[in-house]
Amino acid sequence: MTDRSSESPPSPPPAPPGWTDTRGPLAPDAHTPLTRFLGGSPANVAMRLFFVSLIVGALFMWLDIRPADVLRGLTDLFNRISRLGFDAIREVINYVLVGAAVVVPIWLVLRLLNMRGK
């Protein structure tokens, strides 16, 4: 009979590659101006944009909003602004305020969620 109290506990098996925590410091070449501007590597940003575009596109198609409708709406917006003259400034401010009523709270929530994770 062997004395198990003198034996050290077995060490856990090494984690497979890619399963370790990758949130450590980035490699020195990862701090290029392009990666700082994009918020990650170009390939990762492209993939994220692809999937977000897919989801938003599916939502718009479900709501029966087609790309031609969006382009036509933008064209109409610029035509109306050019016809309004000095009232165009007020119209643009109204658009900005309406958009900000949606965008700013979403941005704030996302920033708060990002702060919580750090």
Coordinates of N, CA and C in Angstrom, one line a residue:
M1 N 0.8 -1.2 0.0 CA 0.0 0.0 0.0 C 0.9 1.2 0.0
T2 N 0.6 2.2 -0.9 CA 1.5 3.4 -1.0 C 0.8 4.5 -0.2
D3 N 1.6 5.4 0.3 CA 1.1 6.6 1.0 C 0.8 7.7 0.0
R4 N -0.5 8.0 -0.1 CA -1.0 9.0 -1.1 C -0.8 10.4 -0.6
S5 N -0.6 10.6 0.7 CA -0.5 11.9 1.2 C 0.8 12.6 0.7
S6 N 1.8 11.8 0.4 CA 3.1 12.4 -0.1 C 3.1 12.7 -1.6
E7 N 2.1 12.1 -2.3 CA 2.0 12.4 -3.7 C 1.3 13.8 -4.0
S8 N 1.8 14.5 -5.0 CA 1.1 15.7 -5.3 C -0.1 15.5 -6.2
P9 N -1.1 16.3 -6.1 CA -2.3 16.1 -6.9 C -1.9 16.2 -8.4
P10 N -2.6 15.5 -9.3 CA -2.3 15.5 -10.7 C -2.6 16.9 -11.2
S11 N -1.7 17.4 -12.1 CA -2.0 18.7 -12.7 C -3.0 18.5 -13.8
P12 N -3.8 19.6 -14.0 CA -4.9 19.5 -15.1 C -4.2 19.4 -16.4
P13 N -4.9 18.7 -17.4 CA -4.3 18.6 -18.7 C -4.2 20.0 -19.4
P14 N -3.3 20.1 -20.2 CA -3.2 21.4 -20.9 C -4.4 21.7 -21.8
A15 N -4.8 23.0 -21.8 CA -5.9 23.3 -22.6 C -5.6 23.2 -24.1
P16 N -6.5 22.8 -24.9 CA -6.2 22.7 -26.4 C -6.0 24.1 -26.9
P17 N -5.2 24.2 -28.0 CA -5.0 25.5 -28.6 C -6.3 26.2 -29.0
G18 N -6.4 27.5 -28.7 CA -7.6 28.3 -29.0 C -8.6 28.3 -27.9
W19 N -8.5 27.4 -26.9 CA -9.4 27.4 -25.8 C -9.0 28.3 -24.6
T20 N -7.8 28.8 -24.7 CA -7.3 29.6 -23.6 C -7.9 31.1 -23.8
D21 N -7.7 31.8 -22.7 CA -8.2 33.2 -22.7 C -7.4 34.0 -23.6
T22 N -8.0 34.6 -24.6 CA -7.2 35.4 -25.6 C -7.4 36.9 -25.3
R23 N -7.9 37.3 -24.2 CA -8.1 38.7 -23.9 C -6.9 39.4 -23.3
G24 N -5.7 38.7 -23.3 CA -4.5 39.2 -22.8 C -4.0 40.4 -23.7
P25 N -2.8 40.8 -23.4 CA -2.2 41.9 -24.2 C -2.1 41.5 -25.6
L26 N -2.3 42.5 -26.5 CA -2.2 42.2 -28.0 C -0.8 42.2 -28.4
A27 N -0.5 41.5 -29.5 CA 0.8 41.5 -30.0 C 1.2 43.0 -30.5
P28 N 2.5 43.3 -30.5 CA 2.8 44.7 -30.8 C 2.4 45.1 -32.2
D29 N 2.3 44.2 -33.2 CA 1.9 44.6 -34.5 C 0.4 44.8 -34.6
A30 N -0.4 44.4 -33.6 CA -1.8 44.5 -33.6 C -2.3 45.9 -33.3
H31 N -1.3 46.8 -32.9 CA -1.7 48.2 -32.6 C -1.4 49.1 -33.8
T32 N -1.6 48.7 -35.0 CA -1.4 49.5 -36.2 C -2.6 50.5 -36.3
P33 N -2.3 51.6 -37.0 CA -3.4 52.6 -37.1 C -4.7 52.0 -37.7
L34 N -4.5 51.1 -38.7 CA -5.7 50.5 -39.3 C -6.5 49.7 -38.3
T35 N -5.9 48.9 -37.5 CA -6.6 48.1 -36.5 C -7.2 48.9 -35.4
R36 N -6.5 50.0 -35.1 CA -7.1 50.9 -34.1 C -8.4 51.6 -34.7
F37 N -8.3 52.0 -36.0 CA -9.4 52.7 -36.6 C -10.6 51.8 -36.8
L38 N -10.3 50.5 -37.2 CA -11.4 49.6 -37.5 C -11.9 49.0 -36.2
G39 N -11.1 48.9 -35.1 CA -11.6 48.3 -33.9 C -11.3 46.8 -33.9
G40 N -10.3 46.3 -34.7 CA -10.0 45.0 -34.8 C -9.3 44.7 -36.1
S41 N -9.0 43.4 -36.3 CA -8.3 43.1 -37.6 C -9.3 43.3 -38.7
P42 N -8.9 43.6 -39.9 CA -9.8 43.9 -41.0 C -10.7 42.6 -41.3
A43 N -10.1 41.4 -41.2 CA -10.9 40.2 -41.5 C -12.0 40.1 -40.4
N44 N -11.7 40.3 -39.1 CA -12.7 40.2 -38.1 C -13.8 41.2 -38.3
V45 N -13.4 42.5 -38.6 CA -14.4 43.5 -38.8 C -15.3 43.2 -40.0
A46 N -14.7 42.7 -41.1 CA -15.5 42.4 -42.2 C -16.5 41.3 -41.9
M47 N -16.1 40.3 -41.1 CA -17.0 39.2 -40.8 C -18.1 39.7 -39.9
R48 N -17.8 40.6 -38.9 CA -18.8 41.1 -38.1 C -19.8 42.0 -38.9
L49 N -19.3 42.8 -39.8 CA -20.2 43.7 -40.6 C -21.0 42.8 -41.5
F50 N -20.5 41.7 -42.0 CA -21.2 40.8 -42.9 C -22.4 40.3 -42.1
F51 N -22.2 39.7 -40.9 CA -23.3 39.1 -40.2 C -24.3 40.2 -39.7
V52 N -23.9 41.3 -39.3 CA -24.8 42.4 -38.9 C -25.6 42.8 -40.1
S53 N -25.0 43.0 -41.3 CA -25.7 43.4 -42.5 C -26.7 42.3 -42.9
L54 N -26.4 41.1 -42.7 CA -27.3 40.0 -43.0 C -28.5 40.1 -42.1
I55 N -28.3 40.3 -40.8 CA -29.5 40.4 -39.9 C -30.3 41.6 -40.2
V56 N -29.7 42.8 -40.4 CA -30.4 44.0 -40.7 C -31.2 43.8 -42.0
G57 N -30.5 43.3 -43.0 CA -31.1 43.0 -44.3 C -32.3 42.1 -44.2
A58 N -32.2 41.1 -43.4 CA -33.3 40.2 -43.3 C -34.5 40.9 -42.6
L59 N -34.2 41.7 -41.6 CA -35.3 42.5 -40.9 C -35.9 43.4 -41.9
F60 N -35.1 44.1 -42.7 CA -35.7 45.1 -43.7 C -36.6 44.3 -44.7
M61 N -36.1 43.2 -45.2 CA -36.9 42.4 -46.2 C -38.2 41.9 -45.5
W62 N -38.1 41.5 -44.3 CA -39.3 41.1 -43.6 C -40.3 42.3 -43.5
L63 N -39.8 43.5 -43.3 CA -40.6 44.7 -43.2 C -41.0 45.2 -44.6
D64 N -40.6 44.5 -45.6 CA -40.8 44.8 -47.0 C -40.2 46.2 -47.4
I65 N -39.0 46.4 -46.9 CA -38.2 47.6 -47.3 C -37.1 47.1 -48.2
R66 N -37.1 47.5 -49.4 CA -36.2 47.1 -50.4 C -35.1 48.1 -50.6
P67 N -33.9 47.7 -51.1 CA -32.8 48.6 -51.3 C -33.2 49.8 -52.2
A68 N -34.0 49.5 -53.2 CA -34.4 50.6 -54.1 C -35.2 51.6 -53.3
D69 N -36.0 51.2 -52.4 CA -36.8 52.1 -51.6 C -36.0 53.0 -50.7
V70 N -34.9 52.4 -50.2 CA -34.0 53.2 -49.3 C -33.3 54.3 -50.2
L71 N -32.8 53.9 -51.3 CA -32.1 54.8 -52.2 C -33.1 55.9 -52.7
R72 N -34.3 55.5 -53.1 CA -35.3 56.5 -53.5 C -35.6 57.4 -52.4
G73 N -35.7 56.9 -51.2 CA -35.9 57.8 -50.0 C -34.8 58.8 -49.8
L74 N -33.6 58.4 -50.0 CA -32.4 59.3 -49.8 C -32.4 60.3 -50.9
T75 N -32.7 59.9 -52.2 CA -32.8 60.9 -53.3 C -33.9 61.9 -53.0
D76 N -35.1 61.4 -52.6 CA -36.2 62.4 -52.2 C -35.8 63.3 -51.1
L77 N -35.0 62.8 -50.1 CA -34.6 63.7 -49.1 C -33.7 64.8 -49.6
F78 N -32.7 64.5 -50.4 CA -31.8 65.5 -51.0 C -32.6 66.5 -51.9
N79 N -33.5 65.9 -52.7 CA -34.3 66.8 -53.5 C -35.2 67.8 -52.7
R80 N -35.8 67.3 -51.6 CA -36.6 68.2 -50.8 C -35.8 69.2 -50.1
I81 N -34.6 68.8 -49.7 CA -33.7 69.8 -49.0 C -33.3 70.9 -50.0
S82 N -33.0 70.5 -51.2 CA -32.5 71.5 -52.2 C -33.7 72.4 -52.6
R83 N -34.9 72.0 -52.5 CA -36.1 72.8 -52.8 C -36.5 73.7 -51.7
L84 N -36.1 73.3 -50.5 CA -36.6 74.1 -49.3 C -35.9 75.4 -49.1
G85 N -34.7 75.5 -49.6 CA -33.9 76.7 -49.4 C -33.5 76.8 -47.9
F86 N -33.9 78.0 -47.3 CA -33.4 78.2 -45.9 C -34.2 77.3 -44.9
D87 N -35.3 76.8 -45.3 CA -36.0 75.9 -44.4 C -35.3 74.5 -44.3
A88 N -34.3 74.3 -45.2 CA -33.6 73.0 -45.2 C -32.9 72.8 -43.9
I89 N -32.3 73.8 -43.3 CA -31.6 73.7 -42.0 C -32.5 73.1 -41.0
R90 N -33.7 73.7 -40.9 CA -34.7 73.2 -39.9 C -35.1 71.8 -40.1
E91 N -35.2 71.4 -41.4 CA -35.6 70.0 -41.8 C -34.5 69.1 -41.4
V92 N -33.2 69.4 -41.7 CA -32.1 68.6 -41.3 C -32.0 68.4 -39.8
I93 N -32.2 69.5 -39.1 CA -32.2 69.4 -37.6 C -33.2 68.5 -37.1
N94 N -34.4 68.5 -37.7 CA -35.5 67.6 -37.3 C -35.1 66.2 -37.5
Y95 N -34.5 65.9 -38.7 CA -34.0 64.5 -39.0 C -33.0 64.1 -38.0
V96 N -32.0 65.0 -37.7 CA -31.0 64.6 -36.7 C -31.6 64.3 -35.4
L97 N -32.5 65.1 -34.9 CA -33.1 64.9 -33.6 C -33.9 63.6 -33.5
V98 N -34.6 63.3 -34.6 CA -35.4 62.1 -34.6 C -34.4 60.9 -34.6
G99 N -33.3 60.9 -35.4 CA -32.4 59.9 -35.5 C -31.6 59.7 -34.1
A100 N -31.3 60.9 -33.5 CA -30.6 60.8 -32.2 C -31.4 60.2 -31.1
A101 N -32.8 60.4 -31.2 CA -33.6 59.8 -30.2 C -33.6 58.3 -30.2
V102 N -33.1 57.7 -31.3 CA -33.0 56.3 -31.4 C -31.5 55.9 -31.2
V103 N -30.6 56.6 -31.8 CA -29.2 56.2 -31.9 C -28.5 56.4 -30.5
V104 N -28.7 57.5 -29.9 CA -28.0 57.9 -28.7 C -28.3 56.9 -27.5
P105 N -29.6 56.6 -27.3 CA -29.8 55.6 -26.2 C -29.2 54.2 -26.5
I106 N -29.3 53.8 -27.7 CA -28.6 52.5 -28.1 C -27.1 52.6 -27.9
W107 N -26.5 53.7 -28.3 CA -25.1 53.8 -28.1 C -24.7 53.9 -26.6
L108 N -25.5 54.6 -25.8 CA -25.3 54.7 -24.4 C -25.4 53.3 -23.7
V109 N -26.4 52.5 -24.1 CA -26.5 51.2 -23.5 C -25.4 50.3 -23.9
L110 N -24.9 50.4 -25.2 CA -23.8 49.5 -25.6 C -22.5 50.0 -24.9
R111 N -22.3 51.2 -24.7 CA -21.1 51.7 -24.0 C -21.1 51.2 -22.5
L112 N -22.3 51.3 -21.9 CA -22.4 50.9 -20.5 C -22.2 49.3 -20.4
L113 N -22.7 48.6 -21.4 CA -22.5 47.1 -21.3 C -21.0 46.8 -21.6
N114 N -20.3 47.6 -22.4 CA -18.9 47.4 -22.6 C -18.1 47.8 -21.4
M115 N -18.5 48.8 -20.7 CA -17.8 49.2 -19.4 C -18.0 48.1 -18.4
R116 N -19.1 47.5 -18.3 CA -19.4 46.5 -17.3 C -18.5 45.3 -17.5
G117 N -18.2 44.9 -18.8 CA -17.4 43.8 -19.1 C -15.9 44.0 -18.8
K118 N -15.5 45.2 -18.6 CA -14.0 45.4 -18.3 C -13.7 45.5 -16.9

